[in-house]
Coordinates of C-alpha atoms and ligand atoms in Angstrom, one line a residue:
M11 CA 9.7 13.4 36.4
K12 CA 6.9 13.8 33.7
K13 CA 8.8 14.2 30.4
S14 CA 6.7 15.6 27.2
I15 CA 7.2 14.9 23.6
V16 CA 5.4 17.1 20.7
V17 CA 5.1 15.2 17.2
I18 CA 4.8 17.9 14.5
G19 CA 2.6 16.4 11.4
A20 CA 0.1 13.7 11.6
G21 CA 0.9 12.0 8.1
I22 CA 1.5 8.2 8.3
S23 CA 5.1 8.9 9.6
G24 CA 3.9 11.3 12.3
L25 CA 1.0 9.1 13.1
S26 CA 3.2 5.9 13.2
A27 CA 5.8 7.8 15.6
A28 CA 2.9 8.8 18.1
Y29 CA 1.4 5.4 18.2
R30 CA 5.1 3.9 19.0
L31 CA 5.4 6.1 21.8
N32 CA 1.8 5.5 23.3
K33 CA 2.8 2.0 22.9
L34 CA 6.2 2.3 24.5
K35 CA 4.4 4.6 27.3
T36 CA 1.8 2.0 28.2
Q37 CA 4.3 -1.0 28.2
G38 CA 7.1 0.7 30.2
G39 CA 4.8 2.5 32.6
I40 CA 6.6 5.7 31.6
D41 CA 5.4 9.1 32.7
L42 CA 5.0 10.9 29.4
E43 CA 2.8 13.2 27.9
I44 CA 2.5 13.0 23.8
T45 CA 1.2 15.3 21.9
V46 CA 0.4 15.4 18.0
A47 CA 0.2 19.2 16.4
E48 CA -1.4 19.0 12.9
K49 CA -1.7 21.7 10.1
S50 CA -4.9 19.9 8.6
T51 CA -8.3 19.4 10.5
S52 CA -7.7 15.9 10.2
P53 CA -4.8 13.6 10.4
G54 CA -3.5 11.5 7.6
G55 CA -1.5 13.5 5.4
T56 CA -1.3 12.4 1.7
I57 CA -3.6 9.6 3.1
H58 CA -7.2 10.4 2.4
T59 CA -9.8 8.0 1.5
E60 CA -13.3 9.9 0.2
Y61 CA -16.5 7.4 0.3
T62 CA -19.2 8.5 -2.0
G63 CA -22.0 7.0 -3.8
G64 CA -20.7 3.6 -3.5
F65 CA -17.2 4.4 -4.7
V66 CA -14.3 4.4 -2.4
V67 CA -11.9 7.1 -3.7
E68 CA -8.2 7.3 -2.6
G69 CA -6.9 10.9 -2.8
G70 CA -3.3 10.1 -2.2
P71 CA -1.7 6.4 -2.0
D72 CA -4.1 3.6 -3.1
C73 CA -1.7 0.7 -1.7
Y74 CA 1.7 -0.1 -0.1
F75 CA 4.6 -2.4 -1.1
A76 CA 4.0 -5.6 0.6
E77 CA 7.9 -6.6 0.0
K78 CA 9.0 -3.9 2.9
P79 CA 7.5 -5.5 5.9
Y80 CA 6.8 -2.4 8.1
A81 CA 3.3 -1.6 6.9
G82 CA 2.2 -5.5 7.2
M83 CA 3.8 -5.7 10.7
L84 CA 2.0 -2.8 12.1
I85 CA -1.4 -3.5 10.5
K86 CA -1.0 -6.9 12.4
E87 CA -0.2 -5.4 15.4
L88 CA -3.2 -3.2 15.1
G89 CA -5.3 -6.1 14.8
I90 CA -6.6 -5.1 11.4
A91 CA -4.9 -7.6 9.2
D92 CA -8.1 -9.5 8.4
R93 CA -9.2 -6.1 6.6
V94 CA -6.3 -6.3 3.9
I95 CA -7.0 -7.1 0.4
G96 CA -4.2 -7.4 -2.3
T97 CA -4.3 -6.3 -6.1
N98 CA -6.8 -8.7 -7.9
S99 CA -5.4 -11.6 -9.3
K100 CA -7.2 -11.6 -12.7
N101 CA -6.4 -9.3 -15.6
Q102 CA -3.3 -8.0 -14.1
G103 CA -0.4 -6.0 -16.1
T104 CA 0.2 -2.5 -17.3
S105 CA 0.5 -0.8 -20.6
V106 CA 2.9 1.7 -21.9
L107 CA 1.5 4.4 -24.3
W108 CA 3.9 4.7 -27.5
H109 CA 3.6 6.5 -30.5
G110 CA -0.4 7.1 -29.4
K111 CA -0.9 2.9 -29.0
L112 CA -1.0 1.1 -25.8
Y113 CA 1.2 -1.8 -25.5
K114 CA 1.3 -4.4 -22.7
L115 CA 4.5 -4.3 -20.7
P116 CA 5.7 -8.1 -21.4
E117 CA 4.9 -10.4 -18.7
G118 CA 7.8 -10.8 -16.7
V119 CA 9.1 -7.4 -16.7
V120 CA 9.6 -6.5 -13.4
L121 CA 10.0 -2.7 -12.8
M122 CA 12.3 -2.3 -15.7
I123 CA 13.8 -5.4 -16.1
P124 CA 12.8 -8.4 -18.2
T125 CA 12.9 -11.8 -16.2
K126 CA 11.0 -13.8 -18.8
F127 CA 12.4 -14.6 -22.0
T128 CA 9.6 -15.5 -24.7
P129 CA 7.1 -12.7 -23.8
F130 CA 10.1 -10.3 -23.7
V131 CA 11.2 -11.3 -27.2
T132 CA 7.8 -11.5 -28.8
S133 CA 6.7 -7.9 -27.2
S134 CA 6.3 -5.2 -30.0
L135 CA 7.0 -2.5 -27.4
F136 CA 10.6 -3.0 -28.1
S137 CA 12.8 -2.9 -31.4
L138 CA 15.1 -6.1 -32.0
A139 CA 18.0 -3.6 -31.6
G140 CA 16.4 -2.5 -28.1
K141 CA 15.8 -6.2 -27.0
I142 CA 19.5 -6.9 -27.8
R143 CA 20.7 -4.1 -26.1
M144 CA 18.8 -4.9 -22.9
G145 CA 19.9 -8.4 -23.0
M146 CA 23.6 -7.0 -23.0
D147 CA 23.0 -6.5 -19.4
L148 CA 24.0 -10.0 -18.8
L149 CA 27.3 -9.4 -20.0
I150 CA 28.1 -5.8 -19.1
P151 CA 30.6 -5.7 -16.1
K152 CA 29.3 -4.2 -13.0
R153 CA 30.3 -1.0 -12.0
T154 CA 33.0 -0.8 -9.0
D155 CA 33.6 3.0 -8.4
G156 CA 30.5 3.6 -5.8
V157 CA 29.7 6.9 -7.9
D158 CA 26.1 8.0 -7.4
E159 CA 24.6 7.8 -10.8
S160 CA 21.4 9.2 -12.0
L161 CA 18.3 6.8 -12.9
A162 CA 18.6 7.7 -16.6
E163 CA 22.6 7.0 -16.5
F164 CA 22.1 3.6 -14.9
T165 CA 19.6 2.3 -16.9
I166 CA 21.4 3.4 -20.4
R167 CA 24.6 1.9 -19.0
R168 CA 22.8 -1.5 -18.1
L169 CA 19.9 -1.7 -20.4
G170 CA 20.2 1.0 -23.1
R171 CA 18.0 3.7 -24.2
E172 CA 14.8 2.0 -25.2
A173 CA 14.5 0.6 -21.6
L174 CA 14.9 4.2 -20.3
D175 CA 12.5 5.9 -22.5
R176 CA 9.5 3.1 -23.0
I177 CA 9.7 1.6 -19.5
A178 CA 11.8 3.1 -16.6
E179 CA 11.1 6.8 -17.1
P180 CA 7.4 6.3 -17.5
L181 CA 7.2 4.1 -14.4
V182 CA 9.4 6.5 -12.4
A183 CA 7.0 9.2 -13.5
G184 CA 4.2 7.4 -12.3
V185 CA 5.8 6.4 -9.1
H186 CA 8.0 9.0 -7.8
A187 CA 6.6 11.6 -10.4
G188 CA 10.3 12.4 -10.8
D189 CA 13.0 13.1 -13.3
P190 CA 15.3 10.1 -14.3
D191 CA 18.1 12.5 -15.4
T192 CA 18.5 14.0 -12.0
M193 CA 17.2 11.1 -9.8
S194 CA 19.8 9.2 -7.7
V195 CA 19.3 5.9 -8.4
R196 CA 21.2 4.6 -5.4
S197 CA 18.5 6.7 -2.9
S198 CA 15.4 6.1 -5.5
F199 CA 15.9 2.6 -6.3
P200 CA 18.6 0.9 -4.2
R201 CA 17.4 -2.4 -5.0
F202 CA 18.7 -2.0 -8.7
V203 CA 22.2 -1.0 -7.2
D204 CA 21.9 -4.0 -4.9
M205 CA 21.3 -6.4 -7.5
E206 CA 24.2 -4.8 -9.9
Q207 CA 26.6 -5.4 -7.0
K208 CA 25.4 -9.0 -5.9
Y209 CA 24.6 -10.5 -9.4
G210 CA 26.5 -8.4 -11.9
S211 CA 23.3 -8.3 -13.9
L212 CA 20.0 -6.9 -13.4
I213 CA 18.2 -9.5 -15.4
R214 CA 19.8 -12.3 -13.1
G215 CA 19.2 -10.4 -9.7
M216 CA 15.7 -9.6 -11.1
I217 CA 14.7 -13.3 -11.8
S218 CA 16.2 -14.7 -8.5
A219 CA 14.1 -11.8 -6.6
R220 CA 10.9 -12.8 -8.7
R221 CA 11.7 -16.8 -7.7
A222 CA 12.0 -15.5 -4.0
M223 CA 8.6 -13.6 -4.6
Q224 CA 6.9 -16.7 -6.1
R225 CA 8.0 -18.9 -3.1
R226 CA 6.4 -16.4 -0.5
R227 CA 3.3 -16.2 -2.6
T228 CA 3.0 -19.9 -2.6
A229 CA 3.4 -19.7 0.7
G230 CA 0.2 -17.8 1.3
S231 CA 1.8 -14.4 1.9
G232 CA -0.3 -12.7 -0.9
A233 CA 0.2 -10.0 -3.6
M234 CA 3.1 -7.4 -4.3
F235 CA 0.9 -4.3 -3.3
M236 CA -1.8 -4.6 -0.7
T237 CA -4.3 -1.9 0.9
M238 CA -7.2 -2.0 3.1
K239 CA -10.5 -3.0 2.1
N240 CA -12.3 0.1 3.0
G241 CA -9.2 2.6 1.8
L242 CA -6.2 3.6 3.5
Q243 CA -7.9 5.8 5.6
D244 CA -8.9 2.7 7.8
L245 CA -5.4 2.5 8.7
I246 CA -5.0 6.3 9.5
N247 CA -8.3 6.1 11.7
T248 CA -7.1 3.0 13.4
L249 CA -4.0 4.4 14.2
Q250 CA -5.3 7.5 15.9
Q251 CA -7.9 5.2 17.9
Q252 CA -5.2 3.1 19.3
S253 CA -3.1 6.0 20.4
S254 CA -5.3 6.7 23.0
Q255 CA -2.9 8.5 25.5
V256 CA -1.7 11.1 22.8
Q257 CA -3.3 14.6 22.5
F258 CA -4.1 15.3 19.1
K259 CA -4.4 19.1 18.1
T260 CA -5.5 19.6 14.8
G261 CA -6.1 22.5 12.7
V262 CA -3.0 24.2 14.2
E263 CA 0.4 24.7 12.4
A264 CA 3.7 24.8 14.3
Q265 CA 5.2 27.7 13.6
S266 CA 8.9 27.7 15.5
I267 CA 10.8 25.7 17.8
M268 CA 13.1 27.5 20.2
R269 CA 15.4 26.5 23.2
T270 CA 14.7 27.1 26.7
H271 CA 18.2 27.0 28.1
R272 CA 16.7 26.8 31.9
S273 CA 17.6 24.2 33.7
G274 CA 15.1 21.8 35.2
E275 CA 12.7 22.9 32.6
P276 CA 11.8 21.2 29.3
A277 CA 14.5 21.6 26.5
Y278 CA 12.3 23.4 24.0
V279 CA 9.0 25.4 23.4
V280 CA 6.8 24.6 19.9
T281 CA 4.6 27.6 19.1
L282 CA 1.7 26.9 17.3
S283 CA -0.5 29.3 15.0
S284 CA -3.3 29.3 17.9
G285 CA -0.7 31.1 19.8
E286 CA -0.5 28.3 22.5
Q287 CA 3.0 27.3 23.3
L288 CA 3.8 23.7 24.0
K289 CA 7.0 22.7 26.3
A290 CA 8.8 19.7 25.0
D291 CA 11.7 17.5 26.2
G292 CA 11.6 16.0 22.8
V293 CA 10.3 16.8 19.4
I294 CA 9.7 14.8 16.6
L295 CA 9.6 16.6 13.1
A296 CA 7.2 14.6 10.8
V297 CA 6.7 17.2 8.2
P298 CA 8.1 17.7 4.8
A299 CA 11.8 18.7 4.6
Y300 CA 11.1 22.2 3.5
V301 CA 8.7 22.8 6.8
S302 CA 11.4 21.2 9.0
A303 CA 13.7 23.7 7.6
G304 CA 11.7 26.8 8.5
L305 CA 11.0 25.1 11.9
I306 CA 14.6 25.0 12.9
A307 CA 16.2 27.8 11.1
S308 CA 16.6 29.8 14.3
L309 CA 18.5 26.8 16.0
S310 CA 20.8 25.9 12.9
G311 CA 20.7 28.2 9.9
D312 CA 23.2 25.6 7.9
L313 CA 20.8 22.5 8.7
G314 CA 17.8 24.6 7.7
M315 CA 19.5 25.2 4.2
L316 CA 20.4 21.7 3.9
L317 CA 17.0 20.5 4.7
H318 CA 15.4 23.0 2.2
S319 CA 17.8 21.8 -0.6
I320 CA 15.7 18.5 -0.7
P321 CA 13.6 19.3 -3.8
Y322 CA 9.7 18.5 -4.1
V323 CA 7.3 18.2 -6.7
S324 CA 3.5 18.6 -6.7
T325 CA 1.0 16.1 -8.2
A326 CA -2.7 15.8 -8.8
T327 CA -4.8 12.7 -8.9
V328 CA -7.9 12.5 -10.8
S329 CA -10.6 10.1 -10.2
L330 CA -13.3 9.3 -12.5
A331 CA -16.2 7.0 -12.4
Y332 CA -18.0 6.0 -15.6
R333 CA -20.8 3.5 -16.3
K334 CA -19.3 0.1 -17.4
D335 CA -20.8 0.4 -20.8
S336 CA -19.1 3.6 -21.4
F337 CA -16.2 2.0 -22.6
G338 CA -16.0 -0.1 -26.0
T339 CA -14.0 -2.7 -24.8
A340 CA -13.1 -4.0 -21.4
L341 CA -10.5 -2.2 -19.7
K342 CA -7.1 -4.2 -19.6
G343 CA -4.9 -5.0 -17.0
F344 CA -4.5 -2.3 -14.0
G345 CA -3.8 0.9 -16.5
F346 CA -1.0 2.4 -18.6
V347 CA 2.1 4.7 -18.2
V348 CA 3.0 7.7 -20.2
P349 CA 6.9 8.2 -21.5
K350 CA 7.6 12.1 -21.6
K351 CA 8.3 11.6 -25.4
E352 CA 4.6 11.2 -25.9
N353 CA 3.9 14.7 -24.9
R354 CA 0.8 13.9 -23.3
R355 CA -0.7 16.1 -20.2
I356 CA -1.2 12.8 -18.0
M357 CA 1.7 10.8 -16.4
A358 CA -0.2 7.5 -16.0
A359 CA -3.8 5.9 -15.4
T360 CA -5.1 3.2 -12.9
W361 CA -7.9 1.4 -13.6
T362 CA -8.8 1.5 -9.8
S363 CA -11.7 -0.9 -9.9
S364 CA -9.9 -3.5 -11.9
K365 CA -6.9 -3.2 -9.5
F366 CA -8.7 -3.7 -6.1
S367 CA -12.1 -5.1 -5.5
Y368 CA -14.6 -3.0 -3.1
R369 CA -14.0 0.2 -5.0
A370 CA -17.0 0.8 -7.2
P371 CA -20.6 -0.5 -7.8
D372 CA -21.0 -3.4 -10.0
D373 CA -22.4 -1.4 -12.9
A374 CA -19.8 1.1 -12.9
V375 CA -15.7 1.3 -13.2
L376 CA -13.5 3.8 -11.3
I377 CA -10.2 5.4 -12.9
R378 CA -7.5 7.7 -11.5
L379 CA -5.1 9.7 -13.5
F380 CA -1.7 11.4 -12.4
V381 CA -1.3 14.7 -13.6
G382 CA 1.7 17.2 -12.6
G383 CA 5.3 15.8 -11.3
A384 CA 8.5 17.1 -12.5
A385 CA 7.6 17.6 -15.9
H386 CA 4.2 19.6 -15.4
G387 CA 4.1 20.7 -12.0
D388 CA 2.0 23.6 -13.0
M389 CA -0.9 21.6 -14.3
V390 CA -1.7 20.7 -10.8
F391 CA -3.1 24.4 -10.2
L392 CA -5.1 24.7 -13.0
P393 CA -8.8 25.2 -11.9
D394 CA -11.1 22.2 -11.6
R395 CA -13.0 22.7 -14.9
E396 CA -9.7 22.8 -16.9
I397 CA -8.5 19.7 -15.1
T398 CA -11.3 17.8 -15.7
D399 CA -11.6 18.8 -19.4
M400 CA -8.0 18.3 -20.1
V401 CA -8.0 14.5 -18.7
K402 CA -11.2 13.9 -20.3
S403 CA -9.7 15.0 -23.5
E404 CA -7.0 12.8 -22.9
L405 CA -8.7 9.9 -22.2
N406 CA -10.9 10.4 -25.3
D407 CA -7.6 10.8 -27.5
I408 CA -6.4 7.6 -26.0
L409 CA -9.1 5.2 -25.4
G410 CA -11.8 7.0 -27.3
V411 CA -14.0 7.3 -24.2
S412 CA -16.3 10.2 -25.0
A413 CA -19.2 9.6 -22.1
E414 CA -19.6 12.1 -19.5
P415 CA -18.3 10.7 -16.0
L416 CA -20.7 10.0 -13.2
L417 CA -18.3 11.8 -10.6
V418 CA -15.0 13.4 -10.8
R419 CA -12.7 13.9 -7.5
I420 CA -9.4 16.0 -7.9
Y421 CA -7.0 15.9 -5.0
R422 CA -4.0 18.5 -5.3
W423 CA -0.8 17.4 -3.5
N424 CA 1.4 20.8 -3.4
R425 CA 5.0 20.0 -3.0
A426 CA 4.3 16.6 -1.3
M427 CA 6.4 14.2 -3.4
P428 CA 10.2 14.6 -2.4
Q429 CA 12.7 13.9 -5.0
Y430 CA 16.0 12.0 -4.1
T431 CA 18.3 13.7 -6.6
I432 CA 22.0 12.6 -7.0
G433 CA 23.8 13.2 -3.7
H434 CA 20.7 12.4 -1.5
E435 CA 22.4 9.8 0.6
S436 CA 25.3 12.0 1.6
R437 CA 22.9 14.9 2.2
V438 CA 20.9 12.9 4.6
K439 CA 23.7 11.7 6.3
T440 CA 25.0 15.1 6.8
I441 CA 21.5 16.3 7.9
E442 CA 21.3 13.2 10.5
Q443 CA 24.7 14.4 11.9
M444 CA 23.8 18.0 12.2
I445 CA 20.8 17.3 14.0
T446 CA 22.3 15.4 16.8
G447 CA 23.7 19.0 17.8
L448 CA 20.4 20.1 18.5
G449 CA 19.9 17.9 21.3
N450 CA 16.6 15.5 21.2
I451 CA 15.0 16.5 17.7
Q452 CA 14.4 13.8 15.3
L453 CA 13.1 14.0 11.8
C454 CA 11.3 11.5 10.0
G455 CA 9.0 11.1 6.8
S456 CA 9.3 10.5 3.4
A457 CA 12.1 13.0 2.9
Y458 CA 15.0 10.8 3.9
H459 CA 15.2 7.1 3.8
G460 CA 12.1 5.9 1.3
I461 CA 8.8 7.9 0.0
G462 CA 6.6 4.6 0.5
I463 CA 4.2 4.2 3.1
S464 CA 6.1 1.3 4.6
D465 CA 9.5 3.2 4.7
C466 CA 7.6 6.3 6.5
I467 CA 6.0 3.7 9.0
N468 CA 9.6 2.6 9.6
S469 CA 10.9 6.3 9.9
G470 CA 8.2 7.1 12.7
N471 CA 9.1 4.2 14.7
T472 CA 12.7 4.8 14.6
A473 CA 12.4 8.5 15.5
A474 CA 10.0 7.4 18.4
Q475 CA 12.7 5.0 19.6
S476 CA 15.2 7.7 19.4
V477 CA 13.6 10.4 21.4
L478 CA 12.9 8.2 24.0
K479 CA 16.4 6.8 24.4
G480 CA 17.4 10.5 24.2
L481 CA 15.2 10.9 27.1
F482 CA 15.4 7.8 29.4
G483 CA 18.9 6.2 27.9
Ligands
FAD511 C1 -0.6 11.1 -5.2 C2 0.5 10.4 -4.2 C3 0.3 9.1 -4.7 C4 1.0 8.1 -3.9 N1 0.9 6.8 -4.0 C5 1.7 5.9 -3.1 C6 1.3 4.4 -3.1 O1 0.3 4.0 -3.9 N2 2.0 3.9 -2.0 C7 3.1 4.4 -1.3 O2 3.6 3.5 -0.5 N3 3.2 5.8 -1.2 C8 2.8 6.5 -2.2 N4 2.8 7.7 -2.0 C9 4.0 8.2 -1.2 C10 3.2 8.4 0.4 O3 2.0 8.4 0.3 C11 3.9 9.3 1.3 O4 5.4 9.3 1.0 C12 3.6 9.7 2.6 O5 2.2 9.2 2.6 C13 4.2 10.6 3.5 O6 3.7 10.6 4.7 P1 4.7 11.5 5.6 O7 3.8 11.4 7.1 O8 5.8 11.2 5.7 O9 4.1 13.1 4.7 P2 2.9 13.7 4.7 O10 1.7 12.8 4.3 O11 3.0 15.1 3.9 O12 2.4 14.4 6.3 C14 2.9 15.4 6.6 C15 1.8 16.1 7.8 O13 2.6 17.2 8.3 C16 1.5 18.4 8.4 N5 2.0 19.7 8.1 C17 2.8 20.4 7.6 N6 3.3 21.6 7.9 C18 3.0 21.4 9.3 C19 3.1 22.4 10.5 N7 4.1 23.5 10.2 N8 2.6 22.2 11.4 C20 2.1 21.0 11.7 N9 1.8 20.1 10.7 C21 2.2 20.2 9.5 C22 0.7 18.2 6.9 O14 -0.7 18.7 7.0 C23 0.6 16.6 6.8 O15 -0.4 16.1 7.3 C24 2.0 8.7 -2.7 C25 2.3 10.2 -2.6 C26 1.4 11.1 -3.6 C27 1.4 12.6 -3.2

């Protein structure tokens, strides 16, 4: 008998789930109806690329982390691996704003961990005492009680306060838009916890990881961060095109999921904002956790509350294009991050056209600033004019750029970035146990096992396989 599955949400997680269902249906000759319901008028979620005046502007993410294999595997499967580019090999590096000046993060510092002796000891970003304290990581015994620490506690324990204030905190703000005092290190950076356990030291662990990375790069597998030549929209469009047997309903919001309890009938009814009711034998929720909470509240109030307890922060990206000669000196590296102690109104800046090729015409530069996050969420919702003036004034203060930009693009992401706070792992475990009590409903997306694009793709694949297993065994 024909079965039907409804996927709610068409960000990268929902699209990956729909694509996988489509593929398994085609390969297995399964009689299956697949419908995706998406609130926005187009799929992609936080992934959105705008093409304007020769610029390729990413509104949300601009790349994926190549160390996690799922994005690369999917891109290969879609047959578009020849359209992938890595970060430019020239002029790499990130700076840190400290006491109003930009200091290059010493070569060999990977995330927050130093792995090369000379650039680290000669760097003026850290004091002598700070460097000695970071080096003590080699001697401090590993923690063995399995307690879920905050990123701040973990960093101070292993590497000291300077490592937290001058690298870990601003890098985390740049990547997760989060607060290191509340973020769980185990859920946000499991790799650090594993390194401590395996090597007894982050420095030893990272040196070993860096060597492995170099071996892979020498073997030709490329840069640490990759993207599509024409922007990540290319991945979204291709996923949708290759999900040919999936029915996409865009511009409609899922409003509730009810159980039918009639034998021989599909188990669920999903009601859309258009009034349409979709019957489903299985449902995949690929929406933020607080949206899933509302959708299943009538099926399990307790589960709804638990899903609601995963906090989110809001961010905005502001892309600005300038004539190349607007900057007194050439832009160094790929950008800079801003520690909280600097009291600035931006979290980070990326020199987009230095980081990736094909992003701007030859005589122009494209840069991107990050606003909001755990510390300054309210700034995201300032009017366009105020945000533009604010970031221009920050740029003028930090870099002395007073020229008028050729282009300004602001993208606001309201409650789009989940925060893995202390206890996240056990919260997710409980959520996953509780959802099994609702029959064939699966959760996927950035709220649970990783916020990166690769993690989201993996979560979509897993949800698709689980829901099919629930239907056909
Ligand atoms: C500014 C920014 C920069 C980032 N940079 C990077 C990066 O460089 N690299 C990286 O790997 N990751 C990055 N991330 C993280 C990554 O982009 C996200 O974690 C990932 O794209 C989330 O995908 P998702 O499908 O789980 O959720 P989303 O993209 O949020 O998609 C959820 C979808 O559900 C829809 N929806 C919501 N409610 C309903 C409803 N009731 N009914 C129907 N549809 C609904 C939404 O419209 C949306 O399309 C970034 C995130 C942001 C916000």
